[in-house]
Short mmCIF file of C-alpha atoms in Angstrom, two decimals:
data_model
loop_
_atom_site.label_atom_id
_atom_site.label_comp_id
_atom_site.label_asym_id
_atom_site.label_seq_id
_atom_site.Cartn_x
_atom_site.Cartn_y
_atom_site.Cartn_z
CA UNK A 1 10.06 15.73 -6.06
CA UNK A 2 10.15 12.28 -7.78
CA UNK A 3 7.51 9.90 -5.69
CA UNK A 4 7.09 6.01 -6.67
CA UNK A 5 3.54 4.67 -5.56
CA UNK A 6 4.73 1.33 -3.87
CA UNK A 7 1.67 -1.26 -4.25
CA UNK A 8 2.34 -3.91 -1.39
CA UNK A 9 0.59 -6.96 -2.97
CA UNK A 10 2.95 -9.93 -1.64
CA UNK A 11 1.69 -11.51 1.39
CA UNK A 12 -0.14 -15.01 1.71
CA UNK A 13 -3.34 -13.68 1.91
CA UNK A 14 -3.63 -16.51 4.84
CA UNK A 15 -6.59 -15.89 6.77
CA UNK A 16 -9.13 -15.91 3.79
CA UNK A 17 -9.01 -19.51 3.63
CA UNK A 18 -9.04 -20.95 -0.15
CA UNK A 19 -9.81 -17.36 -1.51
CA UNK A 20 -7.33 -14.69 -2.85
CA UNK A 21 -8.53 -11.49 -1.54
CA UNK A 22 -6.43 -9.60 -3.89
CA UNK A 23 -8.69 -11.46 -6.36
CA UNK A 24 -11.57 -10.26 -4.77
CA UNK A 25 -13.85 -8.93 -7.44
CA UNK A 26 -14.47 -4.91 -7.07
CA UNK A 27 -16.33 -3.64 -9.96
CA UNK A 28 -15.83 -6.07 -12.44
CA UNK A 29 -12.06 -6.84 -12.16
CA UNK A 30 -9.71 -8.10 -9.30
CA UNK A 31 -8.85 -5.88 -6.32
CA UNK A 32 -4.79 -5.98 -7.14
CA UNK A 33 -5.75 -4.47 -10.36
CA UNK A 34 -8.23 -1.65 -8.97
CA UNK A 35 -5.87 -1.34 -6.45
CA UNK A 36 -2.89 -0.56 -9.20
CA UNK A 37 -5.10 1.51 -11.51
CA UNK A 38 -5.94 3.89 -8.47
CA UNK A 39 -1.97 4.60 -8.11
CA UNK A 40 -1.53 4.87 -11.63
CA UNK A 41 -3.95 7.57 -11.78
CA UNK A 42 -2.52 9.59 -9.02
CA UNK A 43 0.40 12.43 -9.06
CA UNK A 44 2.76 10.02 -8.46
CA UNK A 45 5.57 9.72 -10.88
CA UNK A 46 5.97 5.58 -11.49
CA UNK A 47 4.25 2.85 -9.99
CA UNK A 48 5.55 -0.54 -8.59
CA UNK A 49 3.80 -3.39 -7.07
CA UNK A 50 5.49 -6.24 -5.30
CA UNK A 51 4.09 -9.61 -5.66
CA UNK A 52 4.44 -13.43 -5.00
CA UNK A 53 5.85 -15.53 -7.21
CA UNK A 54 3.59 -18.38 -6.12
CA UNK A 55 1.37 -16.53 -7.22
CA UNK A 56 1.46 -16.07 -11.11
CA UNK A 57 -2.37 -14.89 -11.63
CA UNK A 58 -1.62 -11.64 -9.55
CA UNK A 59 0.76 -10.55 -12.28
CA UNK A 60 -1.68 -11.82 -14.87
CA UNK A 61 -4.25 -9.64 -13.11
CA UNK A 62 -1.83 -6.65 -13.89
CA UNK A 63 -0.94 -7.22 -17.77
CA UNK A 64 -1.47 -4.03 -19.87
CA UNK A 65 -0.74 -1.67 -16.69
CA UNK A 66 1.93 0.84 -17.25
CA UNK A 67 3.57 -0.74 -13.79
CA UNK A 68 7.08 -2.34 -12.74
CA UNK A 69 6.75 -5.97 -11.07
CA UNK A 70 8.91 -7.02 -8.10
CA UNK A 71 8.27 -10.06 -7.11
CA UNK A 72 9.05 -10.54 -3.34
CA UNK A 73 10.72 -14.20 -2.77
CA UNK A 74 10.56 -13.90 1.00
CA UNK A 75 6.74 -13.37 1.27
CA UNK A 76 6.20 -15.80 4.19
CA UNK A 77 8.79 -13.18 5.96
CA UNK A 78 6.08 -10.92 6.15
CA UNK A 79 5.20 -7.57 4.97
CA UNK A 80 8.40 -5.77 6.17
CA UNK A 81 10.51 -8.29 3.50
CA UNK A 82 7.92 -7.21 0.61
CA UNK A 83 8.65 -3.43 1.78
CA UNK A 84 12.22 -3.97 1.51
CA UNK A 85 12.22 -5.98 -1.98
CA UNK A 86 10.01 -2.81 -3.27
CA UNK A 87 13.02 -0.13 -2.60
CA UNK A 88 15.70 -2.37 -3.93
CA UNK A 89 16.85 0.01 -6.91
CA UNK A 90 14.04 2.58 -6.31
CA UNK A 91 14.89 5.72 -8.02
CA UNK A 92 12.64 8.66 -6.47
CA UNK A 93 12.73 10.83 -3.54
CA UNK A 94 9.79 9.45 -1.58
CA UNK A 95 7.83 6.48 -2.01
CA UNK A 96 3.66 6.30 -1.42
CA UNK A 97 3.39 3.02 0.57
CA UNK A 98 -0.10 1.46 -0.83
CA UNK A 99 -1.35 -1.44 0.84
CA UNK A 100 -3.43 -3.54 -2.13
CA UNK A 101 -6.20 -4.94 0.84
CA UNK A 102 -7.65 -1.68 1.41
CA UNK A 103 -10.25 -1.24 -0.51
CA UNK A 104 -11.34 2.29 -0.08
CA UNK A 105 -8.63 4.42 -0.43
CA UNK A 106 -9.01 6.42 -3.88
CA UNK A 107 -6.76 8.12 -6.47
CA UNK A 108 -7.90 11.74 -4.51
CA UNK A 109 -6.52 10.22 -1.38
CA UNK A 110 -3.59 9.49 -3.01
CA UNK A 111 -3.00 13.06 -4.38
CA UNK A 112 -3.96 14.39 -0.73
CA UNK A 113 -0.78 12.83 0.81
CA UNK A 114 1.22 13.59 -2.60
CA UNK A 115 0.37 17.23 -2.32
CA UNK A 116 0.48 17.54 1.46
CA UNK A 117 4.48 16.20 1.01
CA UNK A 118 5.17 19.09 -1.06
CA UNK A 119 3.46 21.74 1.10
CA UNK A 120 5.89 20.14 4.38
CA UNK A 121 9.23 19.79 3.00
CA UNK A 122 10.25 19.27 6.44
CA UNK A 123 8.25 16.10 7.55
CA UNK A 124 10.03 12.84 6.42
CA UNK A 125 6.82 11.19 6.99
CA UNK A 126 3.43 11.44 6.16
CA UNK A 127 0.09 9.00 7.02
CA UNK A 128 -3.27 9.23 5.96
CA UNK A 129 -5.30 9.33 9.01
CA UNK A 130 -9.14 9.25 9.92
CA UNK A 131 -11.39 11.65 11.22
CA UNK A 132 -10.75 11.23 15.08
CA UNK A 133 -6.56 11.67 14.27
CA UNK A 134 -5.82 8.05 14.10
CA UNK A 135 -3.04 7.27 11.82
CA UNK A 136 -3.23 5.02 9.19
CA UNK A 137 -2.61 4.59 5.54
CA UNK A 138 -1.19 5.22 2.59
CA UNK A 139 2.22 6.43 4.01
CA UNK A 140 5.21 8.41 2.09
CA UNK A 141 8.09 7.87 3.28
CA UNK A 142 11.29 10.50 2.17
CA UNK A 143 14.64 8.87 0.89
CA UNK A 144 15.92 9.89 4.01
CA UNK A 145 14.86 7.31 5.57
CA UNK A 146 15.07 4.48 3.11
CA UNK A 147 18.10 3.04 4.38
CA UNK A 148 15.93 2.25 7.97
CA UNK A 149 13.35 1.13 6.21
CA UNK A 150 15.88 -1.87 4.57
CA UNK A 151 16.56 -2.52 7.73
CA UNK A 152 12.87 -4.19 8.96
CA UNK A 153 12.90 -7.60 9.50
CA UNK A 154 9.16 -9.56 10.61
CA UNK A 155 5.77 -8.94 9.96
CA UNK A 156 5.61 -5.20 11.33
CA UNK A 157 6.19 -3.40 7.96
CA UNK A 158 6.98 0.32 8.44
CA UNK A 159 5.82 0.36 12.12
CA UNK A 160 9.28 0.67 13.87
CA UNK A 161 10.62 3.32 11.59
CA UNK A 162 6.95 5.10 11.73
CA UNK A 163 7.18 5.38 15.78
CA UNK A 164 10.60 6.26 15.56
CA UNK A 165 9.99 9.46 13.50
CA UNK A 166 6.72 10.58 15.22
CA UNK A 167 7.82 13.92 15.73
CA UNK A 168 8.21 15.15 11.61
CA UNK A 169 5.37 12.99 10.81
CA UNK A 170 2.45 14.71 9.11
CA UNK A 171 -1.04 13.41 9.49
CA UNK A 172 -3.45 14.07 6.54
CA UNK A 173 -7.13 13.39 6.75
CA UNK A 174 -8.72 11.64 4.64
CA UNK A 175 -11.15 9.60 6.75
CA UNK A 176 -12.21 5.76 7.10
CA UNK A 177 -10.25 4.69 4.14
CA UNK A 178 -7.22 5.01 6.05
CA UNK A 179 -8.21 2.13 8.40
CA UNK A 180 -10.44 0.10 6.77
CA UNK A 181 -8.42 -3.15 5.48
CA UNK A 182 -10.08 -6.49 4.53
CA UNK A 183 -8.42 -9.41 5.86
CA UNK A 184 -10.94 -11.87 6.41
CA UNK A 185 -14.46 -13.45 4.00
CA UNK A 186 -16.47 -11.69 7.40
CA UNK A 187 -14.66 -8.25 6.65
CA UNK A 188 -15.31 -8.66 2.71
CA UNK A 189 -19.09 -9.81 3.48
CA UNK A 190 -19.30 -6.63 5.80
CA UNK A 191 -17.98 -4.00 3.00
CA UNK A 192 -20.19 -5.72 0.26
CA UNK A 193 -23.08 -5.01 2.51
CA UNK A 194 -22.08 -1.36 3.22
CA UNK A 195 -21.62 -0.95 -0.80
CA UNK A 196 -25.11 -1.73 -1.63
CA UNK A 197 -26.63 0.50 0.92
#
């Protein structure tokens, strides 16, 4: 089974004020790049981020990755357009929906959903979740359903096609990371804190 790791890096990044929090440092270089470099390293087969093109140091914060750039023209359309511009011409059987603002999810998580897809050929979906059940992220998504997912107009991303297909949905635990996104400076000073203890 061909799967493409689809890094969603194209929104506004609106409600951290002046700051870029795909720019956010983690370890020494931005969070896009971490972000990318965690995909790369997983089972998946090819990698592809979408970006802004208002945006030009997101891309620069990429160069040297083995990774295909889309860049999303229709970002203030919300997170469902950068889904869609990230299948146009997507050659695999799933793709491994990454959002770039959360933080925590690692190449092992990755894998988990990866190898979980191949163990349930049945289940056209499948979501990281947390401890307690609760769905969440990365998602894979079989080509099955890539035509709905073209579909998705707003700022809802996968949502609609995700409650639609409840029923062959597979959850696969892999804890807090599934939740835990950083919109806001608060939410970054928060996860900074919890790093140094």
């Amino acid at each position: 089974m061909r799967i493409a790791a689809l890094l969603l890096a194209g929104g506004a990044s609106s409600r951290m004020g002046s700051r870029d929090k795909l720019m956010e440092d983690i370890e020494g270089i931005p969070l896009v790049r971490q972000r990318a470099i965690t995909c790369i390293a997983s089972l998946a087969d090819r990698v592809r981020a979408v970006l802004p093109p208002d945006k030009p140091y997101r891309a620069e914060a990429l160069e040297g990755l083995d990774i295909d750039i889309i860049y999303n023209e229709g970002a203030e359309h919300g997170i469902s357009h950068s889904l869609r511009c990230g299948l146009v011409g997507i050659d695999a059987e799933a793709v491994l929906i990454v959002l770039a603002d959360l933080p925590d999810i690692t190449t092992a998580d990755l894998d988990k959903i990866i190898k979980a897809a191949k163990a349930h050929p049945l289940a056209t979906i499948l979501r990281g979740a947390d401890g307690n059940g609760k769905a969440g992220h990365p998602v894979l998504i079989r080509n099955a359903l890539f035509e709905d997912l073209k579909q998705l107009e707003g700022d809802t991303g996968a949502q609609p096609v995700l409650r639609q297909h409840k029923s062959d949905t597979v959850l696969v635990p892999i804890g807090t990371a599934a939740l835990r996104d950083l919109d806001t400076p608060e939410d970054w000073e928060d996860w900074r804190a919890e790093q140094e203890t």
